[in-house]
């Protein structure tokens, strides 16, 4: 029998790409989303790419415990990939209660439903934000987690702990936390991609919106950092590569190949890229000039972070494949697709 994966927040940016890769790897998928930060186009794109018209889709809120229980009653679920969460750093500082309530409650409800249904494999979508301003680079999974600088970052740390502690208390539940670095780009089909609401917070959507003329000028936040060109260093991971890491992790879980009942993996490329390098690469690969200026540092930004990916490479048999050029071309193709629809 095919294994069935529940993807919470499956209509969003990462969730939609992961759903495609899961279906293409032969999994059955149930997509659930409350549509609070996306529209139907992500799910429609998944159907178009995979040619599957009958993917179960449940519109529901993971903060509704009874609804989560009902979902587990209705479907036999072999693993949950839990994305359903708020993710805007700045908004979390302004509205911490909203972030704690949503991000913690939704995972609690998944954990409770897993327990009341005889156990489950749970893959949690965590972030490199847990490492803060790391003293040593690149960061390994053993690098210390530093006190979070935003409520959003804190919810990632608390959720990791909730999963770890639940796994320790209940042999029927296993967990993996994937710590993403900076996910960027879009599916090569340009049918799914990132859909920021309002002014983008993140670099690549801001770049593509500037290139298409939706924004007049990109502000590069800080050019006096102690880095080779003065701008921050990040580890930009292609969204399809990131999605493939989920398939590898979920397969390890459902095939019973985990070495511990709770495991953590960094998902990045292992390669630091500065903001200026990213901007130049975008200009070069897409043959255009971007209007940008240097602005003040953005409060809360770390100077540099990139991943040691050797654990994921070895244990998941996964490695990032797409080049930065391919990824940035896909981000631009997606922006043009959006402009044309
Ligand atoms: N940047 C700009 N101009 C912009 C947007 C971003 O110069 O308009 C710079 C930032 O200062 C930073 C780099 O581009 O140096 C990357 O910024 P992003 O906002 O794209 O990504 P972050 O590294 O800040 O954010 C990521 C994740 C968050 C996570 C955060 C924690 O997207 O989920 O790391 O540091 F919380």
XYZ file of C-alpha atoms and ligand atoms in Angstrom:
377
model
C 0.000 0.000 0.000
C 1.223 3.490 -0.812
C 2.261 5.560 2.189
C 0.128 8.609 2.827
C 1.637 11.930 3.892
C -0.365 14.774 5.414
C 1.044 18.156 4.435
C -0.207 20.884 6.770
C 0.143 24.294 5.162
C 0.457 22.399 1.903
C -0.888 25.187 -0.304
C 1.906 27.590 0.636
C 5.293 28.252 -0.918
C 7.292 25.386 0.564
C 4.273 23.109 1.027
C 3.269 23.214 -2.632
C 6.779 22.343 -3.839
C 7.022 19.519 -1.304
C 3.624 18.164 -2.383
C 4.829 17.983 -5.992
C 7.990 16.092 -5.045
C 6.077 13.698 -2.760
C 3.572 12.874 -5.501
C 6.353 12.410 -8.033
C 8.107 10.062 -5.594
C 4.951 7.920 -5.463
C 3.429 9.020 -2.165
C -0.226 9.700 -1.561
C -0.675 13.180 -0.187
C -3.424 14.916 1.751
C -3.032 18.685 1.568
C -4.534 20.760 4.366
C -4.383 24.522 4.660
C -6.434 27.349 6.149
C -5.492 29.587 3.209
C -4.550 32.411 5.574
C -1.401 33.281 3.650
C -1.987 31.896 0.152
C -4.621 31.446 -2.507
C -5.815 28.437 -4.501
C -3.225 28.963 -7.224
C -0.526 27.014 -5.363
C -2.707 23.948 -5.137
C -3.905 24.369 -8.716
C -0.281 24.578 -9.830
C 0.481 21.309 -8.044
C -2.390 19.639 -9.911
C -1.174 20.993 -13.214
C 2.450 19.956 -12.698
C 1.636 16.452 -11.502
C -1.404 15.906 -13.729
C -3.248 14.608 -10.666
C -6.786 15.934 -10.401
C -7.789 13.982 -7.316
C -5.346 15.143 -4.634
C -7.334 15.380 -1.391
C -7.492 18.973 -0.170
C -8.950 19.937 3.208
C -9.485 23.590 4.066
C -9.016 23.699 7.813
C -7.195 25.434 10.627
C -4.652 23.388 12.568
C -5.474 25.460 15.654
C -8.855 23.691 15.653
C -8.074 20.548 17.672
C -11.333 18.806 16.770
C -10.719 19.392 13.060
C -7.225 17.892 13.314
C -8.639 14.847 15.133
C -11.272 14.454 12.413
C -8.608 14.582 9.735
C -6.700 11.762 11.419
C -9.991 9.821 11.804
C -10.714 10.176 8.118
C -7.289 9.309 6.696
C -4.706 6.724 7.677
C -1.652 8.931 7.944
C 1.909 7.566 7.839
C 3.656 10.891 8.307
C 2.838 14.545 8.767
C 4.945 17.315 7.300
C 3.986 20.278 9.400
C 4.341 23.652 7.700
C 1.215 25.399 8.971
C 2.668 28.418 10.781
C 3.130 32.167 10.551
C 6.572 33.234 9.377
C 7.046 36.998 9.262
C 9.777 38.032 11.690
C 8.725 41.698 11.959
C 5.040 40.922 12.387
C 5.902 38.461 15.161
C 7.601 41.261 17.103
C 4.479 43.438 16.763
C 2.026 40.592 17.442
C 3.729 37.960 19.584
C 0.532 36.457 20.996
C -0.768 35.786 17.490
C 2.496 33.960 16.669
C 2.710 31.932 19.865
C -0.955 30.965 19.682
C -0.886 29.893 16.058
C 2.522 28.260 15.770
C 2.473 26.400 19.085
C -1.196 25.396 19.072
C -1.125 23.961 15.586
C 1.835 21.699 16.373
C 0.317 20.706 19.737
C -2.834 19.629 17.936
C -0.833 17.541 15.473
C 1.082 15.892 18.336
C -2.120 15.125 20.241
C -3.847 13.699 17.201
C -0.774 11.579 16.431
C -0.869 10.207 19.985
C -4.580 9.520 20.010
C -4.272 7.656 16.687
C -1.592 5.212 17.726
C 1.444 7.260 16.714
C 2.888 8.887 13.636
C 6.028 10.247 12.003
C 6.249 14.015 12.226
C 8.526 16.216 10.176
C 8.746 19.749 11.526
C 9.697 22.715 9.418
C 12.326 24.537 11.467
C 14.784 27.261 10.588
C 18.427 28.221 10.759
C 17.167 31.147 12.791
C 17.620 28.870 15.852
C 21.419 29.321 15.514
C 21.257 33.121 15.787
C 24.607 34.877 15.242
C 26.739 31.734 15.377
C 30.249 31.981 16.816
C 31.566 29.336 14.419
C 30.694 28.877 10.764
C 29.431 26.841 9.083
C 26.907 25.676 11.663
C 26.398 21.978 12.347
C 23.353 20.471 14.007
C 25.441 20.419 17.193
C 26.063 24.173 17.115
C 24.357 25.833 20.070
C 20.909 27.284 19.661
C 21.095 30.895 20.789
C 18.295 32.870 22.459
C 15.824 33.830 19.754
C 15.724 37.449 18.670
C 12.068 37.377 17.610
C 8.883 35.633 18.769
C 8.836 33.892 15.367
C 12.318 32.468 15.992
C 11.296 31.506 19.495
C 8.308 29.533 18.198
C 10.727 27.493 16.059
C 12.842 26.661 19.111
C 9.828 25.852 21.296
C 8.245 23.697 18.585
C 11.489 21.744 18.153
C 11.454 21.130 21.908
C 7.794 20.133 21.935
C 8.483 17.561 19.246
C 11.667 16.286 20.945
C 9.949 15.892 24.330
C 6.880 14.209 22.888
C 9.040 11.745 20.982
C 10.987 11.000 24.184
C 7.758 10.244 26.031
C 6.014 8.139 23.398
C 7.708 5.384 21.392
C 4.991 5.491 18.745
C 5.957 9.006 17.648
C 9.128 9.824 15.731
C 10.246 13.260 14.694
C 12.607 15.036 12.354
C 13.274 18.768 12.418
C 14.651 20.208 9.195
C 16.432 23.500 9.732
C 16.099 25.470 6.512
C 18.556 28.115 5.520
C 17.191 30.644 2.982
C 14.729 28.977 0.584
C 14.504 30.768 -2.777
C 13.425 30.187 -6.367
C 10.483 28.449 -7.938
C 9.518 25.236 -9.675
C 11.119 24.939 -13.147
C 7.616 24.856 -14.671
C 7.013 28.398 -13.263
C 3.566 27.172 -12.209
C 4.241 27.457 -8.480
C 6.446 29.803 -6.493
C 6.514 32.296 -3.678
C 3.485 34.570 -3.358
C 4.298 37.309 -0.857
C 1.381 39.398 0.383
C 2.103 43.115 0.302
C 5.677 44.347 0.412
C 8.053 41.362 0.465
C 10.256 40.953 3.534
C 12.658 38.566 1.865
C 15.394 39.402 -0.564
C 14.596 37.388 -3.690
C 10.909 38.335 -4.019
C 11.955 41.954 -3.480
C 14.510 41.600 -6.266
C 12.077 40.029 -8.723
C 9.383 42.618 -7.941
C 11.912 45.400 -8.495
C 13.018 43.850 -11.771
C 9.438 43.649 -13.028
C 8.703 47.230 -11.949
C 6.357 46.563 -9.017
C 8.923 48.153 -6.667
C 11.080 51.081 -7.687
C 14.299 50.207 -5.914
C 15.801 47.421 -3.820
C 17.319 48.562 -0.529
C 20.363 46.538 0.432
C 20.334 46.569 4.211
C 23.868 47.391 5.287
C 27.161 47.456 3.353
C 29.469 47.913 6.308
C 29.313 44.419 7.763
C 32.575 42.564 8.460
C 32.235 40.435 5.310
C 34.269 40.499 2.063
C 31.955 43.007 0.317
C 30.291 44.465 3.417
C 26.879 42.818 2.850
C 25.409 39.897 4.810
C 26.184 36.288 3.962
C 23.442 33.665 3.672
C 23.023 30.116 2.423
C 20.372 30.262 -0.310
C 18.773 26.879 -0.867
C 16.758 26.157 -3.997
C 13.109 25.417 -3.224
C 13.018 22.201 -5.281
C 16.204 20.954 -3.617
C 14.628 21.816 -0.272
C 11.482 19.914 -1.249
C 13.582 16.886 -2.204
C 15.158 16.957 1.258
C 11.656 16.520 2.713
C 11.049 13.473 0.549
C 14.363 11.985 1.696
C 13.572 12.682 5.356
C 10.030 11.356 5.189
C 11.214 8.222 3.397
C 13.794 7.642 6.131
C 10.962 7.898 8.675
C 8.366 5.710 7.019
C 10.953 3.071 6.086
C 12.079 2.894 9.727
C 15.672 3.945 8.942
C 16.062 6.621 11.620
C 19.030 6.213 13.945
C 17.335 8.124 16.758
C 13.632 8.712 17.319
C 14.229 12.447 17.025
C 16.691 13.779 14.467
C 17.711 17.196 13.202
C 19.168 18.077 9.797
C 20.429 21.297 8.298
C 19.106 21.915 4.806
C 21.300 24.311 2.899
C 23.972 24.316 0.223
C 26.969 24.867 2.501
C 27.910 27.887 0.392
C 27.806 31.483 1.703
C 26.587 34.101 -0.786
C 26.493 37.842 -0.066
C 23.537 40.070 -0.875
C 25.614 41.845 -3.536
C 26.733 38.558 -5.066
C 23.125 37.429 -5.221
C 22.051 40.681 -6.894
C 24.866 40.435 -9.480
C 24.106 36.787 -10.162
C 20.440 37.680 -10.712
C 21.380 40.487 -13.119
C 23.804 38.322 -15.027
C 21.703 35.195 -15.439
C 18.584 37.120 -16.417
C 20.354 39.750 -18.515
C 19.009 42.818 -16.750
C 20.052 45.655 -14.471
C 18.515 46.053 -11.079
C 17.876 49.394 -9.443
C 19.318 49.188 -5.947
C 20.777 51.402 -3.249
C 22.528 50.831 0.037
C 20.424 51.475 3.127
C 20.875 51.156 6.882
C 21.290 47.767 8.467
C 18.011 45.984 9.211
C 17.547 45.419 12.944
C 17.802 41.758 13.912
C 19.808 40.620 10.857
C 22.692 38.271 11.569
C 25.924 39.064 9.734
C 26.565 35.619 8.331
C 25.135 32.130 8.467
C 25.641 29.075 6.349
C 25.231 25.363 6.822
C 27.440 22.399 7.317
C 25.337 19.969 5.305
C 27.418 16.851 5.787
C 24.898 15.155 8.076
C 22.033 15.543 5.613
C 24.326 14.535 2.735
C 25.380 11.377 4.512
C 22.246 10.317 6.362
C 19.536 11.452 3.968
C 21.560 10.726 0.843
C 20.531 14.217 -0.209
C 22.486 17.047 -1.684
C 21.534 20.407 -3.174
C 21.777 20.154 -6.976
C 20.454 23.263 -8.691
C 22.965 26.018 -9.285
C 22.359 29.533 -8.009
C 21.971 30.634 -11.641
C 19.231 28.061 -12.295
C 17.468 29.040 -9.108
C 17.567 32.757 -9.860
C 16.366 32.130 -13.410
C 13.428 30.182 -11.965
C 12.594 33.023 -9.549
C 12.478 35.447 -12.482
C 10.415 33.089 -14.641
C 7.915 32.823 -11.790
C 7.660 36.615 -11.401
C 7.018 36.913 -15.147
C 4.410 34.160 -14.932
C 2.666 36.111 -12.139
C 2.744 39.285 -14.213
C 1.079 37.503 -17.097
C -1.797 35.919 -15.254
N 17.807 42.019 2.400
C 18.028 43.231 1.804
N 16.978 43.886 1.277
C 15.705 43.390 1.315
C 15.490 42.159 1.929
C 16.567 41.491 2.471
O 19.146 43.707 1.747
O 14.784 44.060 0.833
C 18.964 41.279 2.944
C 18.850 41.045 4.428
O 19.327 42.155 5.144
C 19.682 39.793 4.586
C 19.488 39.037 3.272
O 19.013 40.009 2.355
O 21.016 40.133 4.698
C 18.466 37.943 3.367
O 17.279 38.465 3.917
P 15.907 37.656 3.908
O 14.879 38.516 4.577
O 15.603 37.154 2.546
O 16.257 36.398 4.780
P 16.742 36.313 6.296
O 18.060 35.634 6.272
O 16.624 37.590 7.019
O 15.546 35.453 6.852
C 15.669 34.141 7.048
C 14.311 33.454 6.945
C 13.474 33.770 8.148
C 14.253 33.649 9.407
C 15.446 34.527 9.367
C 16.216 34.507 10.632
O 13.629 33.840 5.785
O 12.401 32.859 8.190
O 16.259 34.056 8.305
O 17.351 35.272 10.568
F 13.548 33.989 10.490
